[in-house]
């Protein structure tokens, strides 16, 4: 309700048309709900509907109804600027003290600034978290192409609908299918290859209904990829690497569309996304699925080839990937 893309409309309604009295978020660590995974999260949300700014219909006479101007003033006076919230709690007994002890007061304006397209709420634990994130967002997000960076993401081949393409034995000329469990930060090969593809069949699947005019496809180039299944309770949440040429990526990866990023920018982004800073930020957004829309919201310094720091990051990232 407070982070996933599908609930954007609900959040917009809450922020614009209600007064939130409390958003208390807790995990099931103490088995509050039996037979439910301990990492599942629940929200106790209380809010009050604001007064409608609509008066009577045209031509309707009702002297008991305030004028539209009066109603608009009332609505503006009720408009919510912030609300109390608590995240990652484990003891429901804390509800007795909420919104007193341990609560954070979240500004609506800050939420919209950090997530202008979806109004997602991050799982802040302290005021320090908020100040750090505000500083990080002085840089543009990956979904903002105004600075000349273009990042378009897509999922790899579907393990169910594309299953007929996968072969257990590698015939001459076949290419491997790389799955998420085979990768970690900068690394591949953590698990053996299970499936192989005929490149002609794989190309047809990637093109879908598009005409084949010899366009560059993902299996023909090096490209940034990150694991889609990524829990914020794991050791690391953001796990990015570079997929090699002559290999297909599975749906357990989100993959950068080929041709949009230079080799240097690809290596730079892999390093930034694997950093403690990016991991720290993404852990406040996701629960179990690192979807594309979260990544588009990650702020990244737009360093370029002439910057010494950029060169250092690129070279070190390349050395780690090439292991």
Tab-separated table of C-alpha atoms in Angstrom:
chain	number	residue	atom	x	y	z
A	1	UNK	CA	0.000	0.000	0.000
A	2	UNK	CA	2.876	2.407	0.577
A	3	UNK	CA	5.529	1.363	-1.941
A	4	UNK	CA	4.346	-0.843	-4.832
A	5	UNK	CA	3.674	0.791	-8.185
A	6	UNK	CA	0.191	-0.719	-8.465
A	7	UNK	CA	-1.042	1.236	-5.435
A	8	UNK	CA	-0.064	4.651	-6.785
A	9	UNK	CA	-3.687	5.737	-7.259
A	10	UNK	CA	-4.551	4.761	-3.709
A	11	UNK	CA	-1.603	6.745	-2.312
A	12	UNK	CA	-2.558	9.751	-4.407
A	13	UNK	CA	-6.070	9.596	-2.974
A	14	UNK	CA	-4.725	9.280	0.579
A	15	UNK	CA	-2.334	12.227	0.213
A	16	UNK	CA	-4.749	14.541	-1.595
A	17	UNK	CA	-8.180	13.726	-0.177
A	18	UNK	CA	-7.660	12.400	3.331
A	19	UNK	CA	-5.938	13.227	6.587
A	20	UNK	CA	-3.734	10.264	7.573
A	21	UNK	CA	-3.719	9.851	11.333
A	22	UNK	CA	-1.166	7.044	11.368
A	23	UNK	CA	0.686	4.503	9.218
A	24	UNK	CA	2.051	1.719	11.461
A	25	UNK	CA	3.974	-0.979	9.572
A	26	UNK	CA	5.125	-4.228	11.159
A	27	UNK	CA	6.681	-7.560	10.183
A	28	UNK	CA	5.421	-10.983	11.159
A	29	UNK	CA	8.663	-11.857	12.993
A	30	UNK	CA	6.792	-12.861	16.152
A	31	UNK	CA	4.222	-14.937	14.277
A	32	UNK	CA	1.329	-12.602	14.892
A	33	UNK	CA	-0.334	-14.401	11.994
A	34	UNK	CA	0.222	-18.144	12.049
A	35	UNK	CA	1.394	-19.977	8.910
A	36	UNK	CA	2.509	-16.678	7.346
A	37	UNK	CA	6.175	-16.116	6.480
A	38	UNK	CA	7.981	-14.106	9.157
A	39	UNK	CA	9.169	-11.561	6.569
A	40	UNK	CA	5.678	-10.590	5.451
A	41	UNK	CA	4.727	-7.010	6.275
A	42	UNK	CA	1.407	-5.578	7.382
A	43	UNK	CA	0.102	-2.044	7.756
A	44	UNK	CA	-2.332	-0.524	10.218
A	45	UNK	CA	-3.547	2.612	8.447
A	46	UNK	CA	-6.001	5.143	9.875
A	47	UNK	CA	-7.231	8.172	7.956
A	48	UNK	CA	-10.125	10.600	7.820
A	49	UNK	CA	-11.829	11.689	4.640
A	50	UNK	CA	-11.508	15.420	4.041
A	51	UNK	CA	-14.525	17.641	3.394
A	52	UNK	CA	-15.699	17.716	-0.210
A	53	UNK	CA	-15.186	21.023	-2.015
A	54	UNK	CA	-18.314	20.508	-4.130
A	55	UNK	CA	-21.397	22.606	-3.335
A	56	UNK	CA	-24.945	22.281	-4.631
A	57	UNK	CA	-25.743	21.708	-8.277
A	58	UNK	CA	-26.335	24.656	-10.601
A	59	UNK	CA	-29.833	26.031	-10.088
A	60	UNK	CA	-30.278	24.186	-6.798
A	61	UNK	CA	-31.194	26.384	-3.838
A	62	UNK	CA	-30.087	25.125	-0.427
A	63	UNK	CA	-29.254	27.887	2.026
A	64	UNK	CA	-27.847	25.342	4.509
A	65	UNK	CA	-24.949	24.472	2.194
A	66	UNK	CA	-21.788	26.626	2.562
A	67	UNK	CA	-20.578	28.435	-0.519
A	68	UNK	CA	-17.937	26.820	-2.745
A	69	UNK	CA	-15.451	29.399	-1.471
A	70	UNK	CA	-16.130	28.444	2.132
A	71	UNK	CA	-15.823	24.751	1.327
A	72	UNK	CA	-12.557	25.308	-0.530
A	73	UNK	CA	-11.196	27.214	2.483
A	74	UNK	CA	-12.217	24.389	4.807
A	75	UNK	CA	-10.568	21.821	2.530
A	76	UNK	CA	-7.375	23.874	2.353
A	77	UNK	CA	-7.279	24.172	6.151
A	78	UNK	CA	-7.614	20.392	6.447
A	79	UNK	CA	-5.015	19.660	3.757
A	80	UNK	CA	-2.410	17.313	5.145
A	81	UNK	CA	1.243	18.347	5.003
A	82	UNK	CA	2.676	15.433	6.994
A	83	UNK	CA	1.635	12.312	8.874
A	84	UNK	CA	3.073	10.015	11.596
A	85	UNK	CA	4.553	6.685	10.507
A	86	UNK	CA	6.572	3.784	11.889
A	87	UNK	CA	8.255	1.031	9.863
A	88	UNK	CA	9.800	-2.410	10.397
A	89	UNK	CA	8.165	-2.892	13.810
A	90	UNK	CA	7.829	-6.372	15.256
A	91	UNK	CA	5.694	-5.925	18.368
A	92	UNK	CA	2.040	-5.023	17.895
A	93	UNK	CA	2.001	-3.775	21.495
A	94	UNK	CA	3.816	-0.693	20.197
A	95	UNK	CA	0.481	0.374	18.725
A	96	UNK	CA	-0.549	1.408	22.231
A	97	UNK	CA	2.150	4.104	22.205
A	98	UNK	CA	1.813	5.088	18.540
A	99	UNK	CA	1.939	7.819	17.301
A	100	UNK	CA	3.994	8.819	20.308
A	101	UNK	CA	7.206	6.898	20.895
A	102	UNK	CA	9.411	6.139	17.914
A	103	UNK	CA	7.243	7.703	15.251
A	104	UNK	CA	8.539	9.684	12.290
A	105	UNK	CA	6.680	12.644	10.852
A	106	UNK	CA	6.782	12.224	7.063
A	107	UNK	CA	6.304	15.273	4.848
A	108	UNK	CA	4.074	14.755	1.816
A	109	UNK	CA	6.214	17.198	-0.167
A	110	UNK	CA	9.334	15.104	0.514
A	111	UNK	CA	7.573	11.882	-0.550
A	112	UNK	CA	6.561	13.488	-3.843
A	113	UNK	CA	10.061	14.858	-4.362
A	114	UNK	CA	11.714	11.464	-3.806
A	115	UNK	CA	9.150	9.603	-5.902
A	116	UNK	CA	7.423	12.076	-8.234
A	117	UNK	CA	5.908	9.422	-10.505
A	118	UNK	CA	4.549	6.944	-7.969
A	119	UNK	CA	4.478	8.697	-4.550
A	120	UNK	CA	6.160	5.641	-2.987
A	121	UNK	CA	6.942	5.879	0.722
A	122	UNK	CA	10.373	4.713	1.872
A	123	UNK	CA	10.817	2.686	5.041
A	124	UNK	CA	12.692	5.300	7.051
A	125	UNK	CA	13.864	4.209	10.484
A	126	UNK	CA	15.150	7.554	11.782
A	127	UNK	CA	15.498	11.256	11.047
A	128	UNK	CA	19.079	10.492	9.995
A	129	UNK	CA	17.736	8.228	7.229
A	130	UNK	CA	15.638	11.106	5.938
A	131	UNK	CA	18.559	13.563	5.894
A	132	UNK	CA	20.828	11.060	4.089
A	133	UNK	CA	18.212	10.335	1.439
A	134	UNK	CA	17.560	14.040	0.876
A	135	UNK	CA	21.275	14.511	0.172
A	136	UNK	CA	21.362	11.528	-2.208
A	137	UNK	CA	18.453	12.945	-4.190
A	138	UNK	CA	20.416	16.064	-5.041
A	139	UNK	CA	21.495	13.888	-8.003
A	140	UNK	CA	19.081	12.987	-10.836
A	141	UNK	CA	17.355	9.617	-10.836
A	142	UNK	CA	18.007	6.957	-13.475
A	143	UNK	CA	14.538	7.458	-14.921
A	144	UNK	CA	15.433	11.056	-15.778
A	145	UNK	CA	17.081	11.190	-19.222
A	146	UNK	CA	17.583	14.972	-19.221
A	147	UNK	CA	21.282	14.562	-18.431
A	148	UNK	CA	21.901	12.490	-21.551
A	149	UNK	CA	21.702	9.087	-19.874
A	150	UNK	CA	19.151	6.662	-21.248
A	151	UNK	CA	18.335	3.516	-19.284
A	152	UNK	CA	15.536	1.289	-20.562
A	153	UNK	CA	14.995	-1.980	-18.703
A	154	UNK	CA	13.250	-5.187	-19.727
A	155	UNK	CA	12.829	-8.661	-18.289
A	156	UNK	CA	14.689	-11.680	-19.585
A	157	UNK	CA	13.114	-14.741	-21.207
A	158	UNK	CA	10.129	-16.109	-19.331
A	159	UNK	CA	10.785	-19.451	-17.634
A	160	UNK	CA	7.197	-20.569	-18.270
A	161	UNK	CA	5.994	-19.199	-21.596
A	162	UNK	CA	9.425	-19.597	-23.238
A	163	UNK	CA	10.060	-23.008	-21.684
A	164	UNK	CA	9.822	-24.793	-25.048
A	165	UNK	CA	12.994	-22.984	-26.156
A	166	UNK	CA	15.151	-24.343	-23.347
A	167	UNK	CA	17.273	-27.452	-23.879
A	168	UNK	CA	18.999	-29.480	-21.166
A	169	UNK	CA	21.889	-30.412	-23.479
A	170	UNK	CA	24.147	-27.964	-25.298
A	171	UNK	CA	24.155	-28.711	-29.007
A	172	UNK	CA	26.842	-27.125	-31.229
A	173	UNK	CA	26.210	-23.383	-31.533
A	174	UNK	CA	23.722	-23.250	-28.643
A	175	UNK	CA	23.966	-20.419	-26.097
A	176	UNK	CA	23.518	-20.639	-22.316
A	177	UNK	CA	20.577	-19.217	-20.379
A	178	UNK	CA	21.848	-17.227	-17.384
A	179	UNK	CA	19.541	-17.256	-14.350
A	180	UNK	CA	19.541	-14.952	-11.369
A	181	UNK	CA	20.814	-17.576	-8.940
A	182	UNK	CA	23.987	-17.866	-11.045
A	183	UNK	CA	24.950	-14.250	-10.305
A	184	UNK	CA	26.116	-12.040	-7.488
A	185	UNK	CA	27.666	-8.589	-7.406
A	186	UNK	CA	30.083	-8.366	-10.370
A	187	UNK	CA	30.065	-12.188	-10.600
A	188	UNK	CA	28.602	-15.016	-12.648
A	189	UNK	CA	28.947	-18.793	-12.466
A	190	UNK	CA	27.714	-19.346	-8.903
A	191	UNK	CA	25.512	-22.201	-10.167
A	192	UNK	CA	25.841	-24.508	-13.201
A	193	UNK	CA	24.045	-23.745	-16.464
A	194	UNK	CA	20.786	-25.695	-16.664
A	195	UNK	CA	19.395	-24.582	-20.015
A	196	UNK	CA	20.652	-23.854	-23.517
A	197	UNK	CA	19.025	-22.148	-26.500
A	198	UNK	CA	19.258	-22.249	-30.245
A	199	UNK	CA	20.193	-18.589	-30.973
A	200	UNK	CA	17.739	-18.387	-33.895
A	201	UNK	CA	14.853	-19.468	-31.658
A	202	UNK	CA	16.011	-17.168	-28.861
A	203	UNK	CA	16.224	-14.215	-31.239
A	204	UNK	CA	12.691	-14.851	-32.488
A	205	UNK	CA	11.411	-14.943	-28.901
A	206	UNK	CA	13.113	-11.640	-28.052
A	207	UNK	CA	11.720	-9.942	-31.154
A	208	UNK	CA	8.169	-11.097	-30.482
A	209	UNK	CA	5.974	-9.411	-33.074
A	210	UNK	CA	8.699	-7.003	-34.214
A	211	UNK	CA	10.157	-7.459	-37.679
A	212	UNK	CA	13.723	-8.741	-37.779
A	213	UNK	CA	15.706	-6.037	-39.586
A	214	UNK	CA	19.047	-7.022	-38.096
A	215	UNK	CA	18.650	-4.870	-34.983
A	216	UNK	CA	21.047	-5.375	-32.077
A	217	UNK	CA	19.538	-7.668	-29.444
A	218	UNK	CA	20.605	-8.289	-25.864
A	219	UNK	CA	22.358	-11.631	-26.423
A	220	UNK	CA	24.696	-9.955	-28.934
A	221	UNK	CA	26.344	-7.532	-26.513
A	222	UNK	CA	27.545	-6.986	-22.977
A	223	UNK	CA	24.771	-5.449	-20.867
A	224	UNK	CA	23.930	-4.449	-17.327
A	225	UNK	CA	21.624	-6.817	-15.435
A	226	UNK	CA	20.424	-7.076	-11.840
A	227	UNK	CA	18.612	-9.781	-9.937
A	228	UNK	CA	14.867	-9.200	-9.761
A	229	UNK	CA	14.242	-11.317	-6.645
A	230	UNK	CA	15.896	-9.211	-3.965
A	231	UNK	CA	14.746	-9.141	-0.344
A	232	UNK	CA	15.674	-6.317	1.995
A	233	UNK	CA	16.387	-8.939	4.666
A	234	UNK	CA	19.213	-10.555	2.663
A	235	UNK	CA	22.903	-9.724	3.056
A	236	UNK	CA	22.765	-7.564	-0.077
A	237	UNK	CA	19.633	-6.451	-1.896
A	238	UNK	CA	20.982	-4.792	-5.034
A	239	UNK	CA	22.916	-7.422	-7.002
A	240	UNK	CA	24.126	-6.179	-10.397
A	241	UNK	CA	26.603	-7.549	-12.904
A	242	UNK	CA	27.392	-7.607	-16.627
A	243	UNK	CA	25.959	-10.428	-18.742
A	244	UNK	CA	28.311	-11.686	-21.469
A	245	UNK	CA	27.781	-11.859	-25.204
A	246	UNK	CA	26.445	-15.094	-26.707
A	247	UNK	CA	24.202	-15.754	-23.713
A	248	UNK	CA	20.526	-15.130	-22.938
A	249	UNK	CA	19.183	-13.717	-19.693
A	250	UNK	CA	16.297	-15.307	-17.789
A	251	UNK	CA	13.295	-13.481	-16.322
A	252	UNK	CA	14.995	-13.532	-12.917
A	253	UNK	CA	17.015	-10.597	-14.306
A	254	UNK	CA	15.994	-7.114	-15.293
A	255	UNK	CA	18.284	-6.220	-18.191
A	256	UNK	CA	19.331	-2.901	-19.736
A	257	UNK	CA	18.256	-2.612	-23.343
A	258	UNK	CA	21.348	-2.942	-25.563
A	259	UNK	CA	22.812	0.017	-27.345
A	260	UNK	CA	21.544	2.673	-24.909
A	261	UNK	CA	24.555	2.618	-22.574
A	262	UNK	CA	28.218	2.742	-23.572
A	263	UNK	CA	30.558	0.108	-22.140
A	264	UNK	CA	31.987	2.687	-19.722
A	265	UNK	CA	28.581	3.796	-18.470
A	266	UNK	CA	27.541	0.162	-18.071
A	267	UNK	CA	30.540	-0.588	-15.861
A	268	UNK	CA	30.047	2.645	-13.937
A	269	UNK	CA	26.373	1.890	-13.266
A	270	UNK	CA	27.143	-1.683	-12.165
A	271	UNK	CA	29.562	-0.267	-9.597
A	272	UNK	CA	27.164	2.412	-8.357
A	273	UNK	CA	24.218	0.015	-8.082
A	274	UNK	CA	26.379	-2.479	-6.149
A	275	UNK	CA	27.540	0.222	-3.748
A	276	UNK	CA	26.563	0.364	-0.096
A	277	UNK	CA	24.814	3.677	-0.786
A	278	UNK	CA	22.483	2.258	-3.454
A	279	UNK	CA	21.889	-0.866	-1.373
A	280	UNK	CA	21.043	1.251	1.673
A	281	UNK	CA	18.521	3.216	-0.358
A	282	UNK	CA	16.856	0.316	-2.162
A	283	UNK	CA	16.366	-1.594	1.123
A	284	UNK	CA	13.998	1.166	2.218
A	285	UNK	CA	11.900	0.628	-0.927
A	286	UNK	CA	11.573	-3.094	-1.649
A	287	UNK	CA	10.285	-6.139	0.178
A	288	UNK	CA	10.987	-9.103	-2.114
A	289	UNK	CA	10.882	-7.865	-5.704
A	290	UNK	CA	13.315	-5.344	-7.166
A	291	UNK	CA	11.129	-4.127	-10.001
A	292	UNK	CA	12.173	-1.738	-12.744
A	293	UNK	CA	10.252	1.199	-11.361
A	294	UNK	CA	12.275	1.112	-8.126
A	295	UNK	CA	15.524	1.232	-10.102
A	296	UNK	CA	14.333	4.157	-12.203
A	297	UNK	CA	14.028	6.064	-8.892
A	298	UNK	CA	17.673	5.523	-7.848
A	299	UNK	CA	19.726	8.760	-7.886
A	300	UNK	CA	23.098	8.476	-9.633
A	301	UNK	CA	25.864	11.080	-9.982
A	302	UNK	CA	26.323	11.692	-13.709
A	303	UNK	CA	30.098	11.508	-13.805
A	304	UNK	CA	31.585	11.294	-17.284
A	305	UNK	CA	34.724	10.080	-19.053
A	306	UNK	CA	36.732	13.214	-18.311
A	307	UNK	CA	36.310	12.887	-14.552
A	308	UNK	CA	39.124	11.088	-12.731
A	309	UNK	CA	36.680	9.486	-10.303
A	310	UNK	CA	34.659	8.131	-13.212
A	311	UNK	CA	37.740	6.488	-14.735
A	312	UNK	CA	38.748	4.926	-11.413
A	313	UNK	CA	35.282	3.467	-10.875
A	314	UNK	CA	35.076	2.115	-14.439
A	315	UNK	CA	38.495	0.434	-14.303
A	316	UNK	CA	37.883	-1.205	-10.935
A	317	UNK	CA	34.396	-2.319	-11.976
A	318	UNK	CA	35.847	-3.888	-15.150
A	319	UNK	CA	38.467	-5.786	-13.150
A	320	UNK	CA	35.812	-7.209	-10.825
A	321	UNK	CA	33.509	-8.202	-13.694
A	322	UNK	CA	36.356	-9.798	-15.656
A	323	UNK	CA	37.221	-12.196	-12.823
